[in-house]
Coordinates of C-alpha atoms (C1' of nucleotides) in Angstrom, one line a residue:
Chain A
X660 CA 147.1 11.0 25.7
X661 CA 147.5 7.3 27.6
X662 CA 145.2 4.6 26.5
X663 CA 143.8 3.3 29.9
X664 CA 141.2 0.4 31.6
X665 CA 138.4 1.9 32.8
X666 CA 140.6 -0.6 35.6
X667 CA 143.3 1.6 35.8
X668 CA 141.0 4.5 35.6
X669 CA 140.0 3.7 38.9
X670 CA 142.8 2.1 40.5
X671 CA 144.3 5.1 41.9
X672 CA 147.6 4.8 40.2
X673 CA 147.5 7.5 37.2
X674 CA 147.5 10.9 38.9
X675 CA 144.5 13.1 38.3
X676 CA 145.1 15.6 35.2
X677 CA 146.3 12.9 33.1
X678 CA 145.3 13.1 29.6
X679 CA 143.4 9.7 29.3
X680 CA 141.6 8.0 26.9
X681 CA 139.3 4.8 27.5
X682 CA 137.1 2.7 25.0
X683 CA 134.2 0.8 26.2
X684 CA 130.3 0.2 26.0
X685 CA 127.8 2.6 27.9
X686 CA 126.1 1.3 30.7
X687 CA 123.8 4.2 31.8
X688 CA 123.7 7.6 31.1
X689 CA 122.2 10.5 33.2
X690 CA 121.5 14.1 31.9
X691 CA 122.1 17.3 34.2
X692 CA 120.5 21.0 33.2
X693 CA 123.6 22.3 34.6
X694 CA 125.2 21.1 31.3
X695 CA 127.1 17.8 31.2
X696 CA 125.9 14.5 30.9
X697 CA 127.2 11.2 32.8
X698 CA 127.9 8.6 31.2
X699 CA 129.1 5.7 32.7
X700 CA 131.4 3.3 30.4
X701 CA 132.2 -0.2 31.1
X702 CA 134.8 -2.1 29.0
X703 CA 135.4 -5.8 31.2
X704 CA 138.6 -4.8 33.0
X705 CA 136.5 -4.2 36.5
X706 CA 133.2 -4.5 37.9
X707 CA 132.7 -1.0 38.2
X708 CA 132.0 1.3 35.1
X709 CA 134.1 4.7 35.0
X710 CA 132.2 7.9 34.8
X711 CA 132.5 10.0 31.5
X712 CA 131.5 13.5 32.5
X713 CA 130.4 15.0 29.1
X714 CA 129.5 19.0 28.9
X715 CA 127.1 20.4 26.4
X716 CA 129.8 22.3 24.9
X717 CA 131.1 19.1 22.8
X718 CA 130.1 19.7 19.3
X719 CA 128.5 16.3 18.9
X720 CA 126.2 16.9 22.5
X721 CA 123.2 17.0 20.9
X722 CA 123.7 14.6 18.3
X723 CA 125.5 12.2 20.0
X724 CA 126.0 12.3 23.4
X725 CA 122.5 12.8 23.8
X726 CA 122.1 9.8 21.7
X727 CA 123.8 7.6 24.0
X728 CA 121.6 4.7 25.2
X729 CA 122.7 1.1 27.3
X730 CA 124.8 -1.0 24.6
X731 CA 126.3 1.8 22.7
X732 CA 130.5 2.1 22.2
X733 CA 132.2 4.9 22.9
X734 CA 135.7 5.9 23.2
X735 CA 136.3 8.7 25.5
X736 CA 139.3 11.2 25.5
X737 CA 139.7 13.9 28.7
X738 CA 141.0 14.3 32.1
X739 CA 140.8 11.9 34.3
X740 CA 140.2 13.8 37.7
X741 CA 138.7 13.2 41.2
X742 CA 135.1 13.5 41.4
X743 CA 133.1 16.0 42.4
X744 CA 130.3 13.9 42.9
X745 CA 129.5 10.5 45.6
X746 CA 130.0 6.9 44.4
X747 CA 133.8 6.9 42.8
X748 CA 136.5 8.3 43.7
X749 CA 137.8 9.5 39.9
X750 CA 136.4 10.2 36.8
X751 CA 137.0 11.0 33.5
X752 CA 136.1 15.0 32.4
X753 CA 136.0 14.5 28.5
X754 CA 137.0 17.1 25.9
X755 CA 135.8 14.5 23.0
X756 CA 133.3 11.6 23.6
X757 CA 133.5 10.0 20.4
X758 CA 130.4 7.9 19.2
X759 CA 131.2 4.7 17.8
X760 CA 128.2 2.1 17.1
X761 CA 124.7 3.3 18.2
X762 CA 121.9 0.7 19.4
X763 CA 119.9 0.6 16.6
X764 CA 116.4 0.0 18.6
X765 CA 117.0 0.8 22.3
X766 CA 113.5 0.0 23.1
X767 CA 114.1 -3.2 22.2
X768 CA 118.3 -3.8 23.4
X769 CA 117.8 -6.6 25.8
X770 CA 120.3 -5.7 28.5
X771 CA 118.7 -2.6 30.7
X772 CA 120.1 -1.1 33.5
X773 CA 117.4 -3.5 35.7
X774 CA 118.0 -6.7 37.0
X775 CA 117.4 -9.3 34.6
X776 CA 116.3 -12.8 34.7
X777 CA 119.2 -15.8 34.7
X778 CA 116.6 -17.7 32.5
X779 CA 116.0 -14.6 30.0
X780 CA 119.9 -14.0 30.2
X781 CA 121.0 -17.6 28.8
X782 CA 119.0 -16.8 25.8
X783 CA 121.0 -13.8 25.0
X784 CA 124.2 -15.4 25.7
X785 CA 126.1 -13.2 23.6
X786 CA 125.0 -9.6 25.2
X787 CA 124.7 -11.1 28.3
X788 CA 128.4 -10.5 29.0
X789 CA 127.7 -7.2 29.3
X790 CA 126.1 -7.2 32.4
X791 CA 127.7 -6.6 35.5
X792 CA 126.7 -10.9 36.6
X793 CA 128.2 -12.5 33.5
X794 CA 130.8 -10.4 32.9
X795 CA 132.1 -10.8 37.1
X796 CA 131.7 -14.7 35.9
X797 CA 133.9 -14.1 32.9
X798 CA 136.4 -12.7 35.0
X799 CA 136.4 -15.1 37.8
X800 CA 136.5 -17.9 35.7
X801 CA 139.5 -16.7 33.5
X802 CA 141.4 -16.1 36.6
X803 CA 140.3 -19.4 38.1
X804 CA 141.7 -21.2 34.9
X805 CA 145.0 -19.4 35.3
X806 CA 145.4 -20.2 39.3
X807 CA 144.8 -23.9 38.0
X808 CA 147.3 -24.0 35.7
X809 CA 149.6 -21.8 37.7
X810 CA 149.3 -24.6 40.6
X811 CA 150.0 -27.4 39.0
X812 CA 153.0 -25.2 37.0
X813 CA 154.4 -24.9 40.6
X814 CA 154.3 -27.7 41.2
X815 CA 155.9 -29.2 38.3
X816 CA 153.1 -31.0 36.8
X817 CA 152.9 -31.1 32.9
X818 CA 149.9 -30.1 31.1
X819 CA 148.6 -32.9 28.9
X820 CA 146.3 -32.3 25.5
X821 CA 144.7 -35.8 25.9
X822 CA 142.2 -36.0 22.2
X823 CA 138.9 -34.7 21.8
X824 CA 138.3 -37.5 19.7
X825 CA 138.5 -40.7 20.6
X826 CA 137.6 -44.4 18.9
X827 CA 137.6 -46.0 22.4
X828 CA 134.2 -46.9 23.5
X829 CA 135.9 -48.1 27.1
X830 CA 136.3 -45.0 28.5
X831 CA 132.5 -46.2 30.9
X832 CA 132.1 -42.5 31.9
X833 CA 128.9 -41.9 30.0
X834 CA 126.9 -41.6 26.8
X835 CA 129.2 -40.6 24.1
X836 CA 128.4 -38.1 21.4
X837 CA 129.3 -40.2 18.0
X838 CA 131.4 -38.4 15.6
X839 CA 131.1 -40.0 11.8
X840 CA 131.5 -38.2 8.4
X841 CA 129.5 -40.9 7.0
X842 CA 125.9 -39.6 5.1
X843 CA 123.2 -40.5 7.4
X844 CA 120.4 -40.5 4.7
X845 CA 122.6 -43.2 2.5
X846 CA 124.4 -45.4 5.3
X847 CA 127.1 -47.9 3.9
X848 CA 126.1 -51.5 4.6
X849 CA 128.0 -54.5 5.7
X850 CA 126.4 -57.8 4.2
X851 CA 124.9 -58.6 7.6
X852 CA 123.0 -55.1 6.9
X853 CA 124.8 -53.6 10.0
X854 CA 126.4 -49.8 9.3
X855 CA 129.9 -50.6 8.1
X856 CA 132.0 -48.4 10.3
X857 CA 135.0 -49.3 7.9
X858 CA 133.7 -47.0 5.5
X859 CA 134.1 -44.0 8.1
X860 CA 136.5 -41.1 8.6
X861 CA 138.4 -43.0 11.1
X862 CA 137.8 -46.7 9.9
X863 CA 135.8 -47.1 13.0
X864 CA 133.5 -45.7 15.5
X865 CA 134.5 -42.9 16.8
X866 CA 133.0 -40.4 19.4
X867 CA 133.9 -37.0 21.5
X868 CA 135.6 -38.0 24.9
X869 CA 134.4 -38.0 28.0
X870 CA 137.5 -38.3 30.3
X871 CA 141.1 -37.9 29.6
X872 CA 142.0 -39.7 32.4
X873 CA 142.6 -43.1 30.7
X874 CA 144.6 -41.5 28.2
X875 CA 146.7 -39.6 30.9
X876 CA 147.7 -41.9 32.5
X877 CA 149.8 -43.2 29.9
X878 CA 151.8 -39.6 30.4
X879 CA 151.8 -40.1 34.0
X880 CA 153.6 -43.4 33.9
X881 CA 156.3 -41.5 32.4
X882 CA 156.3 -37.7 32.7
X883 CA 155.2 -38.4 37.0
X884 CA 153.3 -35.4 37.4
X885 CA 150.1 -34.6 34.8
X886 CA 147.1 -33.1 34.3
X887 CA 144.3 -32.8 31.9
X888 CA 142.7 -29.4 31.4
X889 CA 140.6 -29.2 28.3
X890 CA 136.4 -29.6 27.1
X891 CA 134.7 -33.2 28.0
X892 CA 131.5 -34.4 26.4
X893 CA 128.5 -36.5 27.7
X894 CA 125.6 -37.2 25.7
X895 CA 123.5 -37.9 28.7
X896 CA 119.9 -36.6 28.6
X897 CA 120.3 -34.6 32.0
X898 CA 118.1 -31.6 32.8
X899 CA 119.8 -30.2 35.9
X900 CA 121.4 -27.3 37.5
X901 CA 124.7 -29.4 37.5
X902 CA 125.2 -30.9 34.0
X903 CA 126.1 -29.6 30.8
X904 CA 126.4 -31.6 27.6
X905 CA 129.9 -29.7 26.8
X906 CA 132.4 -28.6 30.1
X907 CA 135.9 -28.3 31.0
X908 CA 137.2 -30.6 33.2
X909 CA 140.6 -31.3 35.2
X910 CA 142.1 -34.5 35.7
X911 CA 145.7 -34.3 37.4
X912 CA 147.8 -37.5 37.9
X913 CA 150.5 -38.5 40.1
X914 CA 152.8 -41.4 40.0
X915 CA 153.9 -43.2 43.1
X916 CA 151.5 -42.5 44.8
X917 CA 148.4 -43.4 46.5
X918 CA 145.0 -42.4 48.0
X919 CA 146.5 -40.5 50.9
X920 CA 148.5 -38.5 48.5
X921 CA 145.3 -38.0 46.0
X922 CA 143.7 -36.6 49.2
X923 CA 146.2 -33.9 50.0
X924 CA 147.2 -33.0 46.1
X925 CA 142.9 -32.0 46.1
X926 CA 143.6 -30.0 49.4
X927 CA 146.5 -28.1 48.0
X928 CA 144.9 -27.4 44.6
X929 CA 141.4 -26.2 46.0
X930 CA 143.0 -24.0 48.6
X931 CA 145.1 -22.8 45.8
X932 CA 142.5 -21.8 43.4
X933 CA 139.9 -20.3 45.9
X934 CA 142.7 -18.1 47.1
X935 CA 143.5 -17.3 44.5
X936 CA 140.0 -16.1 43.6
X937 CA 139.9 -14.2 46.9
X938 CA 143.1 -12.7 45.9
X939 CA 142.6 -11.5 42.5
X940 CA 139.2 -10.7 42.0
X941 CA 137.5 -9.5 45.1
X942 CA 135.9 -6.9 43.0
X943 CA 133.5 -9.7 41.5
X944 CA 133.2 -11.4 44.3
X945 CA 131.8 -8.4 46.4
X946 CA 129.1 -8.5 44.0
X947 CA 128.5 -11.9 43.8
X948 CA 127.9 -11.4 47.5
X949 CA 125.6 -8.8 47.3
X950 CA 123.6 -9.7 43.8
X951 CA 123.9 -13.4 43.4
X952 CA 124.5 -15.4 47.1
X953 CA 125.0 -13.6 50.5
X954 CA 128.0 -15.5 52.4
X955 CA 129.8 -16.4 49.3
X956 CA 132.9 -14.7 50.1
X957 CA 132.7 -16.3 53.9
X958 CA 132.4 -19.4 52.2
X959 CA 135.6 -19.4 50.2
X960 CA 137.5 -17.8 53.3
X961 CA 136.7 -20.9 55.7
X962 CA 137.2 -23.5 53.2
X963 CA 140.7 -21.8 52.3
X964 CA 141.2 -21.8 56.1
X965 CA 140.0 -25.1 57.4
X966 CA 141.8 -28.4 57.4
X967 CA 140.0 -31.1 55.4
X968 CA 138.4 -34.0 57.6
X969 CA 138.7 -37.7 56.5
X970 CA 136.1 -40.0 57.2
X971 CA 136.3 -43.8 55.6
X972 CA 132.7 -44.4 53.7
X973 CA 131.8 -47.3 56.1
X974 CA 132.3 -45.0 59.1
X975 CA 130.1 -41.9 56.7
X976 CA 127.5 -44.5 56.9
X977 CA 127.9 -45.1 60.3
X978 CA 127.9 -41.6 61.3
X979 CA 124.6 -41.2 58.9
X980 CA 122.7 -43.9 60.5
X981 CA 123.2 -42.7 64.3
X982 CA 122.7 -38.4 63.1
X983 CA 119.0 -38.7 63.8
X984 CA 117.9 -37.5 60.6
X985 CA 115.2 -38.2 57.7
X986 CA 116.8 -38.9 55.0
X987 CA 114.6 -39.4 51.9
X988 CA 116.9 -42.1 51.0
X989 CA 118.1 -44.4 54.1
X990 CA 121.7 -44.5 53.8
X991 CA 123.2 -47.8 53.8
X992 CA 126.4 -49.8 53.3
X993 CA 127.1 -50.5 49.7
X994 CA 124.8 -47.4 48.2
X995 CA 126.5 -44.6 46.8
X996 CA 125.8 -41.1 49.4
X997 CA 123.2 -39.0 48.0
X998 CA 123.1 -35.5 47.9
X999 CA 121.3 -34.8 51.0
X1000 CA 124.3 -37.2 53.0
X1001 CA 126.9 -35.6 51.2
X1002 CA 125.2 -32.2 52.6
X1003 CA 124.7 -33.2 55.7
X1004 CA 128.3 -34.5 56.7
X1005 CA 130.2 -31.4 55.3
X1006 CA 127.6 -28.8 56.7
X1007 CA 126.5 -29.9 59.6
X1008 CA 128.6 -32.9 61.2
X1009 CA 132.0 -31.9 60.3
X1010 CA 131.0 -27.9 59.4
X1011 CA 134.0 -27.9 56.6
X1012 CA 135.2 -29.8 53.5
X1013 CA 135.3 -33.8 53.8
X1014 CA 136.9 -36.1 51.9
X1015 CA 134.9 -39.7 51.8
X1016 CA 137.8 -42.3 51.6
X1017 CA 137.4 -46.4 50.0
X1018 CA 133.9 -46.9 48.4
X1019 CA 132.1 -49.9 47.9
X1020 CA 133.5 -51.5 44.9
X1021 CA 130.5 -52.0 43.5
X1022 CA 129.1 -48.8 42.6
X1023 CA 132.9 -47.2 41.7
X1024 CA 134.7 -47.4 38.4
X1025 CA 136.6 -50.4 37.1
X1026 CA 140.2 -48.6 37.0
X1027 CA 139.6 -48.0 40.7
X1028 CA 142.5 -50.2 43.2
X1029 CA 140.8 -52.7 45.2
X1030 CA 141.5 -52.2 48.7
X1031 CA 142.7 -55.8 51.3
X1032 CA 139.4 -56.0 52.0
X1033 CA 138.4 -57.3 49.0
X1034 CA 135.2 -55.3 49.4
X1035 CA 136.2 -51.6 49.3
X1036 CA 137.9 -49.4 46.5
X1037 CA 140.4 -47.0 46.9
X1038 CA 138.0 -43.9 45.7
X1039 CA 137.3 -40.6 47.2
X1040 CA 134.8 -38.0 47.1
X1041 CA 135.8 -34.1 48.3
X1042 CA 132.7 -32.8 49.9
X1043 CA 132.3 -29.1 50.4
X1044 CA 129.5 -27.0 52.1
X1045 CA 127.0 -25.6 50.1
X1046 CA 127.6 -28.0 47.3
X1047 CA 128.3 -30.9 48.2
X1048 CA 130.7 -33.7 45.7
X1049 CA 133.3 -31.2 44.2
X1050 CA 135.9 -33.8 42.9
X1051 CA 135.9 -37.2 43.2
X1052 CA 138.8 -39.2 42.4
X1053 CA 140.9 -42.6 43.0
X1054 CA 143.9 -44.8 43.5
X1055 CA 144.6 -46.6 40.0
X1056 CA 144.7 -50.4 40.2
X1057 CA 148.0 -51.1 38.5
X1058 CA 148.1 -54.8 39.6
X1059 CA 146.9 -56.4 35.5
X1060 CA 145.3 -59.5 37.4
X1061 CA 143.5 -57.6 39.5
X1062 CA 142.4 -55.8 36.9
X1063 CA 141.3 -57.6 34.8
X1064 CA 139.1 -59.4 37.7
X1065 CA 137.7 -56.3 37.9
X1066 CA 136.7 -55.5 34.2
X1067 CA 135.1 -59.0 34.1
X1068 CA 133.6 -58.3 37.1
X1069 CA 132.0 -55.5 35.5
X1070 CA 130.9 -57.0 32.2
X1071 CA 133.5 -55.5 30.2
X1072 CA 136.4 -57.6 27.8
X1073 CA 139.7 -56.8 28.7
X1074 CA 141.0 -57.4 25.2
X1075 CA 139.4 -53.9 24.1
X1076 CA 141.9 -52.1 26.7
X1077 CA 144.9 -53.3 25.3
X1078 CA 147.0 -50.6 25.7
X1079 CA 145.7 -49.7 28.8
X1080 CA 146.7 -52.9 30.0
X1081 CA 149.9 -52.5 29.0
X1082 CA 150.7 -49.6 31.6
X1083 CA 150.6 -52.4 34.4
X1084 CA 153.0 -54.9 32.1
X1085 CA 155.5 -52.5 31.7
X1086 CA 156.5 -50.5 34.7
X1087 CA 153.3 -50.4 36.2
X1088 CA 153.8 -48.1 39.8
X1089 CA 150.3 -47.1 42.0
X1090 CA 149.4 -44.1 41.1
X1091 CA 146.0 -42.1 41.4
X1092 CA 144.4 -39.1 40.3
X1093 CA 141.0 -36.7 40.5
X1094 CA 138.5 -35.3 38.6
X1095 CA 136.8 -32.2 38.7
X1096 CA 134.3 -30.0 36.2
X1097 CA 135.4 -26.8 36.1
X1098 CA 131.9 -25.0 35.4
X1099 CA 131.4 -26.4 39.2
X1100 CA 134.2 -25.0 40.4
X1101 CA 133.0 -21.7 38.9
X1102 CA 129.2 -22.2 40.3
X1103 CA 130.8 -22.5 43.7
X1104 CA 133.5 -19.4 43.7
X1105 CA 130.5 -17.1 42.2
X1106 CA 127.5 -18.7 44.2
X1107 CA 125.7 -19.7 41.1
X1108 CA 122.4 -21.6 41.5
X1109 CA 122.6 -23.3 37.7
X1110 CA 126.0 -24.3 36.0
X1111 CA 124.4 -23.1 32.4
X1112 CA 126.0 -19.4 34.0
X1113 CA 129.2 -20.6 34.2
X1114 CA 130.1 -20.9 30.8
X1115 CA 129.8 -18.6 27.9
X1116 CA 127.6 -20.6 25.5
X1117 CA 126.1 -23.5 27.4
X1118 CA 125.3 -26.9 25.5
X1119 CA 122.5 -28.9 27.4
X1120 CA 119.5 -31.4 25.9
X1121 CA 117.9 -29.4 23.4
X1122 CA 120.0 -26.4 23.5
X1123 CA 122.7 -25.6 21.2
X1124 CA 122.3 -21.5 20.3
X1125 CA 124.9 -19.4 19.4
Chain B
rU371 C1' 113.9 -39.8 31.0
rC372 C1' 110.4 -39.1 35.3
rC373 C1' 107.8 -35.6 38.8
rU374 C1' 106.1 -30.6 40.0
rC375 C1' 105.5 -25.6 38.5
rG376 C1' 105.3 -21.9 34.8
rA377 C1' 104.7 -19.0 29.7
rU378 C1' 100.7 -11.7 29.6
rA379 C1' 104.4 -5.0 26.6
rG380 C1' 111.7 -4.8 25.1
rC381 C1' 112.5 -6.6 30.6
rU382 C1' 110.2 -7.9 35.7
rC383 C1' 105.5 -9.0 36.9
rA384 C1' 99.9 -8.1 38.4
rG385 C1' 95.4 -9.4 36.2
rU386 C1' 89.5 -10.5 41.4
rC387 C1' 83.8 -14.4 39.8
rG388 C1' 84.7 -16.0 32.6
rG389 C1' 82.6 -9.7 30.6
rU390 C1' 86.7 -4.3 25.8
rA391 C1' 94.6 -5.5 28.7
rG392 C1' 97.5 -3.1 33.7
rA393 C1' 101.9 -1.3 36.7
rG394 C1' 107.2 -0.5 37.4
rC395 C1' 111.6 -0.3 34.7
rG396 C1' 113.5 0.5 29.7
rG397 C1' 112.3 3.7 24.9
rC398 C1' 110.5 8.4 23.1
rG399 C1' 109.0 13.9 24.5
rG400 C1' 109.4 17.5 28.4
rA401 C1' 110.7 19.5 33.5
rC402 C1' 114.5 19.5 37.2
rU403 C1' 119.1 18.5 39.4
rG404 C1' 127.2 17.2 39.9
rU405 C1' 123.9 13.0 38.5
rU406 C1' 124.7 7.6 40.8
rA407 C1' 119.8 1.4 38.6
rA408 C1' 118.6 9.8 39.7
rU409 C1' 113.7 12.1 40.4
rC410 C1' 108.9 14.2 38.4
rC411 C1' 105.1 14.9 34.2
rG412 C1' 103.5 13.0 29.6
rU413 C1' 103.5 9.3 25.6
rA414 C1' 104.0 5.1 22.4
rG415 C1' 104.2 0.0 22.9
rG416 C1' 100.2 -6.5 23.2
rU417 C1' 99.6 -13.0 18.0
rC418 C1' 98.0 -12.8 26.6
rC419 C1' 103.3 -19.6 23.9
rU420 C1' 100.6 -22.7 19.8
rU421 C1' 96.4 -25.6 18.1
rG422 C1' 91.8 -27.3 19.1
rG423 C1' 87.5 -27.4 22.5
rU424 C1' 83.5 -25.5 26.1
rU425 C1' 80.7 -20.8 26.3
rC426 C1' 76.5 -15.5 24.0
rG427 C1' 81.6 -14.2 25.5
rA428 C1' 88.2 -17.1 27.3
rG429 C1' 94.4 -14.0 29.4
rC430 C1' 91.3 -16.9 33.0
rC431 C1' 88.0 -23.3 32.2
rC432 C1' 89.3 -28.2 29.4
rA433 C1' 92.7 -31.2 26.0
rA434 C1' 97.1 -31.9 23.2
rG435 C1' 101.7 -29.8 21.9
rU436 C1' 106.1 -26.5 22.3
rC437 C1' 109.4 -24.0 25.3
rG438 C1' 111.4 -22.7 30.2
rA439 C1' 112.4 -23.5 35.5
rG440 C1' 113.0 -26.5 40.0
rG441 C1' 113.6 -31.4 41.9
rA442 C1' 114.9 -36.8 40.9
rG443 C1' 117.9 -40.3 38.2
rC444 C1' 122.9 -40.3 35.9
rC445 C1' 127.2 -37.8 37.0
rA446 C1' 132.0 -33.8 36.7

RNA sequence: UCCUCGAUAGCUCAGUCGGUAGAGCGGCGGACUGUUAAUCCGUAGGUCCUUGGUUCGAGCCCAAGUCGAGGAGCCA
């Protein structure tokens, strides 16, 4: 008797009469007169369930099989044969189908055999694995993490555990969530009657971060090659289909190098990834295609296959002004690209993935390198069909007078980055690195509409269950 | 945060002009069949989001609130 996946069950690799036994959750079950009951059992190896073919003649048929209802665990010992029937290839002829946790109300078990909701799903977040949808995410999203990590593996990047928390209120990437053991119904006082931060966990204010990317830097002026690869928070109060309050994000880094190089490393690492994906679970994807967003798997193919274009933002502008179209927001030199641009230049005027090349510096981050122009940054946007921004990232200024221009530029005192200033006294080299939010990654490879699918137990405004 | 839309059975939804609450799926019972989200018959199942108002009478009209969705802003 082998322990198998339902996976392995119906790979094709175990010849039929082996003894088998699998463990899993029921997903349907269908009675027949002639005797036997099917019950199919899923247990997250594959998409598909395998089919448990139970006969009357178990002991336990009537008061167990028969008892069998969506949700319920089984585990399953028999031979695992071809099928007699349509619609798989083997199955699994049981001589002991052995009941282990019933659905206590299955009028009420929220996860039927019928298509459910998205919306209804989220609030069920921890049954709504067990749907084919959530548990082809799970999947996807596991092997996507691993592809990421394998990549930048290859290619001898180190993986950096930049801190969750962090005291620097510099990092200019968003609203912080504060973190604070102090008691917030009896607040210690300073004798100006502001809070006294002193008197906190940390001696100061403190807060959850929302970018490792200052931080990693640090390890890229040293170790060359890093990347970030852990959970990000922003406090903003965004209700969209793109933001979450808690996400993963990936930040790699490279020393020596500049925009050009930023470009291709995003190249490399999304054709990586989506291949990746292609490669190893096709199985999800085919349903993704068929359930969730026809064309998905076309999507992923071309983008894998197609050379990225490079357009400088002055000439995107240029190109939006002369397209003809009616933008609800005119573009126009110095304003970031909205949606709808971004759309329009990597679906319709270049017809695959764009990266958007030296921004205005004025609506770009203060770490980004000004350009000779004195007007531009080096910054970059990756713009994919069907999505639009997918990573945006940029050259590092590493020149401290420049710098510093640009901090006080910006309204911000470059005594509170002293250590970050430091990296451009002491061996400072250009260098540049991206950004990108993993839970987009994963809308994009499964065709999601709304990012709150793409991870297990979203965190948005207002939301915070299980 | 702003704009728009929505909330009716476990789920997905219908509900006409304001007049006693409906279907499909799921559950339960039965029939039938190597079945495939099986099929067929029967059956149970309701705080119509909440509060207030208008009315002889409100799922339906009005007001406020709560929650959800989509879009915008911000952004990854």
């Amino acid at each position: 008797m082998e322990l198998i996946s339902v996976k392995a069950a119906l790979g094709g690799a175990i010849p039929s009469g082996t003894k088998v036994e699998v463990r899993g959750w029921v997903r349907t079950r269908r009675d027949s007169k002639a005797g036997i009951s099917f019950v199919n059992v899923h247990d997250g190896s594959s998409q598909d369930p395998v089919q448990v073919v139970a006969p009357s003649t178990l002991p336990n048929y009537q008061d167990g099989v028969l008892k069998l209802t969506a949700g319920a665990s089984v585990i399953a010992r028999g031979t695992l044969v071809q099928s007699q029937g349509k619609g798989q290839a083997m199955e699994i002829q049981a001589d002991e189908v052995q009941v282990i946790g019933l659905v206590d109300d299955p009028d009420h078990y929220p996860i039927t055999p019928k298509q459910h909701s998205l919306e209804f799903l989220r609030e069920q977040a921890h049954l709504r694995v067990r749907t084919n949808t959530f548990g082809a995410v799970a999947r996807v999203r596991h092997h996507a993490a691993q592809a990421i990590h394998r990549f930048f593996h290859e290619e001898g990047f180190f993986w950096v555990n930049t801190p969750i928390i962090t005291a620097s209120d510099a990092e200019g990437a968003g609203q912080m969530f504060r973190v604070s053991t102090l008691d917030l119904s009896n607040l210690p006082r300073t004798e100006a009657g502001k809070i006294d931060f002193s008197k906190d966990f940390f001696g100061k204010e403190a807060y959850l971060t929302v970018s490792g990317q200052l931080n990693v830097e640090a390890y890229c002026l040293a170790l060359s090659k890093v990347y970030t690869f852990g959970p990000t928070f922003r406090a903003e109060n965004s209700n969209t289909t793109r933001h979450l309050a808690e996400f993963w994000m990936i930040e790699p880094e490279i020393a020596f190098a500049d925009l050009n190089d930023d470009a291709n490393l995003a190249e490399r690492f999304l054709k990586y990834v989506f291949k990746a994906t292609l490669n190893e679970r096709m199985d999800d994807l085919k349903f993704f295609e068929e359930r969730v967003q026809k064309g998905v798997i076309e999507r992923l193919e071309k983008f894998v296959n197609s050379p990225f274009e490079r357009l400088d933002y002055g000439a995107a502008i240029e190109i939006l002004k002369r397209s003809g179209k009616k933008f609800e927001f005119a573009p126009e030199w110095g304003k970031d690209l909205q949606t709808e641009h971004e759309r329009y230049l990597t679906e319709e005027h270049v017809g695959r993935p764009v990266v958007v090349m030296n921004y205005p510096e004025g609506i770009k981050a203060f770490y980004m390198r000004m350009n000779d122009d004195g007007k531009t940054v080096a910054a970059m946007d990756v713009l994919a069909p069907g999505i639009g921004e997918i990573i945006g990232g940029s050259q590092r200024e590493e020149r401290l007078d420049l710098l510093d221009a640009r901090l006080r530029k910006m309204g911000l005192d470059p005594a509170h980055y002293g250590w970050y200033r430091d990296l451009r006294r002491y061996g400072s080299v250009p260098h540049a690195g991206f950004g990108l939010g993993f839970e987009r990654l994963i809308v994009y490879l499964c065709g999601l509409q709304n990012i709150r699918d793409a991870i297990p137990y979203p965190r948005v405004p207002g939301w915070a269950q299980f």
